[in-house]
Short mmCIF file of C-alpha atoms in Angstrom, two decimals:
data_model
loop_
_atom_site.label_atom_id
_atom_site.label_comp_id
_atom_site.label_asym_id
_atom_site.label_seq_id
_atom_site.Cartn_x
_atom_site.Cartn_y
_atom_site.Cartn_z
CA MET A 26 28.07 -17.71 -12.66
CA ASN A 27 26.29 -21.02 -13.33
CA HIS A 28 22.77 -21.86 -12.11
CA ASP A 29 23.90 -23.71 -8.96
CA GLU A 30 26.24 -20.88 -7.98
CA GLN A 31 23.46 -18.36 -8.50
CA LEU A 32 21.13 -20.33 -6.25
CA LEU A 33 23.83 -20.54 -3.58
CA HIS A 34 24.45 -16.79 -3.70
CA ALA A 35 20.74 -15.93 -3.74
CA SER A 36 20.02 -18.11 -0.70
CA SER A 37 22.98 -16.86 1.35
CA PHE A 38 21.38 -13.80 2.96
CA GLY A 39 19.15 -15.47 5.53
CA ALA A 40 22.09 -16.45 7.73
CA ALA A 41 23.05 -12.76 7.94
CA ALA A 42 19.55 -11.26 8.15
CA ALA A 43 20.17 -9.20 11.30
CA ALA A 44 23.46 -7.84 9.96
CA TYR A 45 21.81 -7.10 6.62
CA ALA A 46 19.08 -5.10 8.38
CA GLU A 47 21.63 -3.18 10.43
CA HIS A 48 24.25 -2.37 7.82
CA ARG A 49 22.76 -2.33 4.31
CA PRO A 50 21.89 1.16 3.01
CA ASP A 51 18.44 2.45 2.19
CA TYR A 52 17.59 3.88 -1.25
CA ALA A 53 17.75 7.46 -2.46
CA GLN A 54 14.25 8.94 -2.14
CA ASP A 55 14.60 10.74 -5.49
CA ALA A 56 15.27 7.36 -7.10
CA VAL A 57 12.16 5.79 -5.56
CA ARG A 58 10.08 8.83 -6.47
CA TRP A 59 11.23 8.62 -10.11
CA ALA A 60 10.57 4.88 -10.23
CA LEU A 61 6.96 5.43 -9.12
CA GLU A 62 6.25 8.57 -11.14
CA PRO A 63 4.32 6.91 -14.03
CA ALA A 64 2.51 4.32 -11.89
CA PRO A 65 -1.28 4.47 -12.36
CA GLY A 66 -1.99 4.27 -8.61
CA PRO A 67 -0.49 4.01 -5.09
CA ARG A 68 -0.45 0.22 -4.62
CA VAL A 69 3.14 -1.03 -4.59
CA LEU A 70 4.61 -4.52 -4.28
CA ASP A 71 8.13 -4.61 -2.85
CA LEU A 72 9.25 -7.89 -4.41
CA GLY A 73 12.24 -9.68 -2.89
CA ALA A 74 11.86 -7.23 -0.03
CA GLY A 75 14.59 -8.67 2.17
CA THR A 76 14.54 -7.04 5.60
CA GLY A 77 12.50 -4.06 4.38
CA LYS A 78 15.09 -1.48 3.32
CA LEU A 79 13.06 -0.36 0.31
CA THR A 80 9.75 -0.97 2.08
CA THR A 81 10.67 1.64 4.69
CA THR A 82 11.34 4.28 2.05
CA LEU A 83 8.09 3.46 0.23
CA ILE A 84 6.08 3.83 3.45
CA ALA A 85 7.71 7.19 4.16
CA MET A 86 6.59 8.34 0.71
CA GLY A 87 2.96 7.38 1.33
CA ALA A 88 2.73 4.28 -0.85
CA GLU A 89 0.36 1.41 -0.04
CA VAL A 90 2.96 -1.34 0.32
CA ILE A 91 2.85 -5.12 0.32
CA ALA A 92 6.20 -6.88 0.82
CA VAL A 93 6.97 -10.35 -0.56
CA GLU A 94 10.16 -12.20 0.40
CA PRO A 95 11.18 -15.87 -0.04
CA ASP A 96 13.74 -16.22 2.76
CA PRO A 97 12.11 -16.95 6.17
CA ALA A 98 14.86 -15.24 8.20
CA MET A 99 14.78 -12.10 6.08
CA LEU A 100 10.97 -12.00 6.17
CA SER A 101 11.01 -12.45 9.95
CA GLU A 102 13.35 -9.46 10.27
CA LEU A 103 11.04 -7.38 8.05
CA ARG A 104 7.99 -8.30 10.10
CA ARG A 105 9.82 -7.51 13.33
CA SER A 106 10.92 -4.05 12.20
CA LEU A 107 7.78 -3.17 10.20
CA PRO A 108 4.89 -4.84 12.06
CA THR A 109 2.19 -2.81 10.30
CA VAL A 110 3.30 -3.89 6.81
CA ARG A 111 1.68 -6.86 5.11
CA GLY A 112 4.68 -9.14 4.66
CA LEU A 113 4.09 -12.35 2.69
CA SER A 114 6.17 -15.41 1.93
CA GLY A 115 6.63 -15.76 -1.81
CA SER A 116 9.00 -15.25 -4.69
CA ALA A 117 9.16 -13.44 -8.01
CA GLU A 118 8.30 -16.72 -9.70
CA SER A 119 5.29 -17.34 -7.42
CA ILE A 120 3.68 -14.13 -6.12
CA PRO A 121 0.87 -14.69 -3.57
CA LEU A 122 -1.34 -11.86 -4.90
CA PRO A 123 -4.39 -11.67 -7.18
CA ASP A 124 -4.31 -10.53 -10.79
CA ALA A 125 -3.99 -6.77 -11.41
CA SER A 126 -3.72 -6.07 -7.67
CA VAL A 127 -0.82 -3.57 -7.66
CA ASP A 128 0.14 -0.49 -9.68
CA ALA A 129 3.90 -0.90 -9.39
CA VAL A 130 6.39 -3.63 -8.57
CA LEU A 131 9.67 -2.34 -7.13
CA VAL A 132 12.69 -4.56 -6.56
CA GLY A 133 15.63 -3.49 -4.39
CA ASN A 134 18.98 -5.13 -5.22
CA ALA A 135 17.28 -8.38 -6.18
CA MET A 136 16.04 -8.42 -9.79
CA HIS A 137 19.25 -10.09 -10.96
CA TRP A 138 18.29 -13.16 -8.92
CA PHE A 139 14.94 -13.58 -10.73
CA ASP A 140 14.27 -16.15 -13.46
CA MET A 141 12.46 -13.68 -15.71
CA ALA A 142 11.20 -16.40 -18.03
CA VAL A 143 8.93 -17.37 -15.12
CA ALA A 144 8.95 -14.16 -13.04
CA GLY A 145 8.15 -11.86 -15.98
CA PRO A 146 4.68 -13.33 -16.65
CA GLU A 147 4.02 -13.54 -12.90
CA ILE A 148 4.95 -9.88 -12.30
CA ALA A 149 2.88 -8.85 -15.33
CA ARG A 150 -0.06 -10.84 -13.92
CA VAL A 151 -0.19 -8.94 -10.62
CA LEU A 152 0.30 -5.52 -12.27
CA ALA A 153 -2.70 -3.39 -13.22
CA PRO A 154 -2.87 -2.13 -16.83
CA GLY A 155 -0.16 0.46 -17.33
CA GLY A 156 1.67 -0.82 -14.26
CA ILE A 157 5.37 -0.19 -13.65
CA LEU A 158 8.24 -2.56 -12.93
CA ALA A 159 11.39 -0.94 -11.54
CA GLY A 160 14.61 -2.43 -10.22
CA LEU A 161 16.81 -0.39 -7.90
CA TRP A 162 20.47 -1.06 -7.14
CA ASN A 163 22.72 0.76 -4.68
CA LEU A 164 26.08 1.43 -6.33
CA MET A 165 29.52 2.39 -5.05
CA ASP A 166 30.58 5.59 -6.83
CA ASP A 167 33.98 4.46 -8.09
CA ARG A 168 34.46 7.76 -9.90
CA VAL A 169 35.72 8.85 -6.47
CA ASP A 170 39.38 7.89 -6.13
CA TRP A 171 39.30 6.15 -2.77
CA VAL A 172 36.13 4.21 -3.69
CA ALA A 173 37.88 2.95 -6.83
CA GLY A 174 40.75 1.84 -4.60
CA LEU A 175 38.32 0.10 -2.27
CA ALA A 176 36.76 -1.77 -5.20
CA GLU A 177 40.19 -2.93 -6.31
CA ALA A 178 41.17 -4.02 -2.79
CA SER A 179 37.83 -5.78 -2.23
CA GLY A 180 37.66 -7.76 -5.45
CA SER A 181 34.50 -9.02 -7.10
CA ALA A 182 33.31 -11.01 -4.08
CA ALA A 183 32.58 -7.81 -2.15
CA ILE A 184 32.06 -5.26 -4.94
CA GLY A 185 30.70 -7.12 -7.91
CA PRO A 186 29.64 -6.44 -11.51
CA ARG A 187 26.43 -4.59 -10.56
CA ASP A 188 27.97 -2.52 -7.76
CA THR A 189 29.60 0.34 -9.71
CA PRO A 190 27.91 2.74 -12.16
CA ALA A 191 29.39 1.76 -15.53
CA SER A 192 29.19 -1.99 -14.98
CA TRP A 193 25.69 -1.71 -13.46
CA ARG A 194 24.36 -0.13 -16.64
CA VAL A 195 25.66 -3.00 -18.74
CA GLN A 196 24.73 -5.79 -16.34
CA SER A 197 21.19 -4.57 -15.60
CA ALA A 198 20.18 -3.37 -19.08
CA GLY A 199 18.18 -6.53 -19.82
CA ALA A 200 17.26 -7.50 -16.28
CA HIS A 201 13.53 -7.22 -17.06
CA LEU A 202 13.73 -9.61 -20.03
CA PRO A 203 13.65 -13.43 -20.13
CA LYS A 204 17.06 -14.96 -20.83
CA ASN A 205 15.59 -17.85 -22.80
CA GLY A 206 14.40 -15.68 -25.67
CA GLY A 207 10.75 -16.01 -24.66
CA PRO A 208 8.19 -13.25 -25.17
CA ALA A 209 8.82 -10.01 -23.28
CA ARG A 210 6.09 -8.86 -20.89
CA PHE A 211 7.51 -5.33 -20.55
CA GLY A 212 8.39 -2.50 -22.90
CA SER A 213 11.67 -0.68 -23.43
CA SER A 214 13.49 0.34 -20.27
CA GLU A 215 15.07 3.52 -18.94
CA GLN A 216 18.13 3.62 -16.66
CA VAL A 217 18.81 6.63 -14.43
CA GLU A 218 21.17 7.17 -11.48
CA PHE A 219 20.55 9.32 -8.41
CA ALA A 220 23.10 10.64 -5.91
CA HIS A 221 23.10 8.82 -2.59
CA GLY A 222 25.40 8.23 0.37
CA GLN A 223 25.68 6.34 3.63
CA ARG A 224 27.36 7.44 6.85
CA ARG A 225 29.88 4.76 7.79
CA THR A 226 32.96 4.09 9.88
CA ALA A 227 35.68 1.73 8.73
CA ASP A 228 34.22 -1.00 10.96
CA SER A 229 30.63 -0.50 9.78
CA LEU A 230 31.69 -0.41 6.12
CA VAL A 231 33.51 -3.72 6.58
CA ALA A 232 30.33 -5.06 8.22
CA THR A 233 28.30 -3.82 5.25
CA LEU A 234 30.56 -5.54 2.72
CA ALA A 235 30.43 -8.71 4.82
CA THR A 236 26.71 -8.99 3.97
CA ARG A 237 27.40 -9.26 0.21
CA ALA A 238 26.47 -12.62 -1.27
CA GLY A 239 29.93 -13.15 -2.74
CA VAL A 240 31.46 -12.74 0.72
CA LEU A 241 28.85 -14.78 2.57
CA VAL A 242 29.52 -17.88 0.46
CA LEU A 243 33.31 -17.80 0.92
CA PRO A 244 34.97 -20.34 3.23
CA GLU A 245 35.57 -18.77 6.63
CA ARG A 246 39.34 -18.45 6.23
CA GLU A 247 39.02 -16.75 2.84
CA ARG A 248 36.29 -14.46 4.12
CA ASP A 249 38.36 -13.38 7.12
CA ALA A 250 41.38 -12.73 4.89
CA LEU A 251 39.32 -10.62 2.49
CA LEU A 252 37.74 -8.55 5.25
CA GLY A 253 41.20 -8.09 6.76
CA ARG A 254 42.50 -6.66 3.47
CA ILE A 255 39.56 -4.27 3.32
CA ARG A 256 40.21 -3.11 6.89
CA GLU A 257 43.87 -2.55 6.03
CA PHE A 258 42.94 -0.47 3.00
CA LEU A 259 40.47 1.68 4.96
CA ALA A 260 42.99 2.22 7.76
CA GLY A 261 45.51 3.52 5.21
CA ARG A 262 43.26 6.13 3.58
CA PRO A 263 42.85 9.59 5.14
CA GLU A 264 39.21 9.69 4.04
CA THR A 265 38.30 6.58 6.04
CA ALA A 266 40.91 6.05 8.74
CA HIS A 267 39.40 8.26 11.45
CA GLY A 268 35.79 8.30 12.60
CA GLU A 269 32.72 8.70 10.41
CA PHE A 270 32.68 9.46 6.71
CA THR A 271 30.13 9.41 3.90
CA LEU A 272 30.42 6.52 1.48
CA PRO A 273 29.75 8.06 -1.98
CA MET A 274 26.98 6.09 -3.63
CA LEU A 275 24.35 6.21 -6.36
CA THR A 276 20.99 4.50 -6.58
CA GLY A 277 20.55 3.19 -10.11
CA VAL A 278 17.03 2.58 -11.39
CA LEU A 279 15.81 0.51 -14.32
CA ARG A 280 12.17 1.34 -15.09
CA THR A 281 9.82 -0.28 -17.57
CA ARG A 282 6.07 -0.58 -18.16
CA ARG A 283 3.87 -3.66 -18.48
CA LEU A 284 2.85 -4.31 -22.07
#
């Protein structure tokens, strides 16, 4: 994906902010707990917070959370659903917080959009000494037969290179490092996966996949055709054809410490 395509994908979510808030999954609590385990204190920045999916889990776990999000529509949805949270307009490349003001920076399904040559120094700036940076990604568990079939039927627009366990490990391994060969601001990383799941129906799973960036940027006719193929696949599988089911998932975490 070239730079212009990446910008287009990254900026696509605002138009679907309400659907994103309704249909996107939360994050496995064990994954969030592990991400925060070495943090030197309770102050957490949810960076690229979207509509507050990760923010909600952090609040439930007792963290002191500040949310930063660049898209006005996504931030508006976060403020509407979480009115007691301090939600700020900003980006990974320009964080509106003082130096050393948080103990951990957590990023839910967004670190791959960051320009770490710029964002890395900025994240390191706002982290206290010994602070933690962790990216979390929700993954489709394609080790399950019908999920593998869904990934094949959906194609990369709906289930992309960071959306299944094996490819996520490869794609995210260097997500905390600058791509221009500049100095690293973080140490070696760890990657761990935690079991997760989301209760869905065929219709709500189609609605979930419709909020993926690769689907949002498709021309309307192509998008409708893709979602139609996904509906057809789900209608033909006994696991998904009738009523509610659990979508087998994992939350993958990449964790590193500020140098």
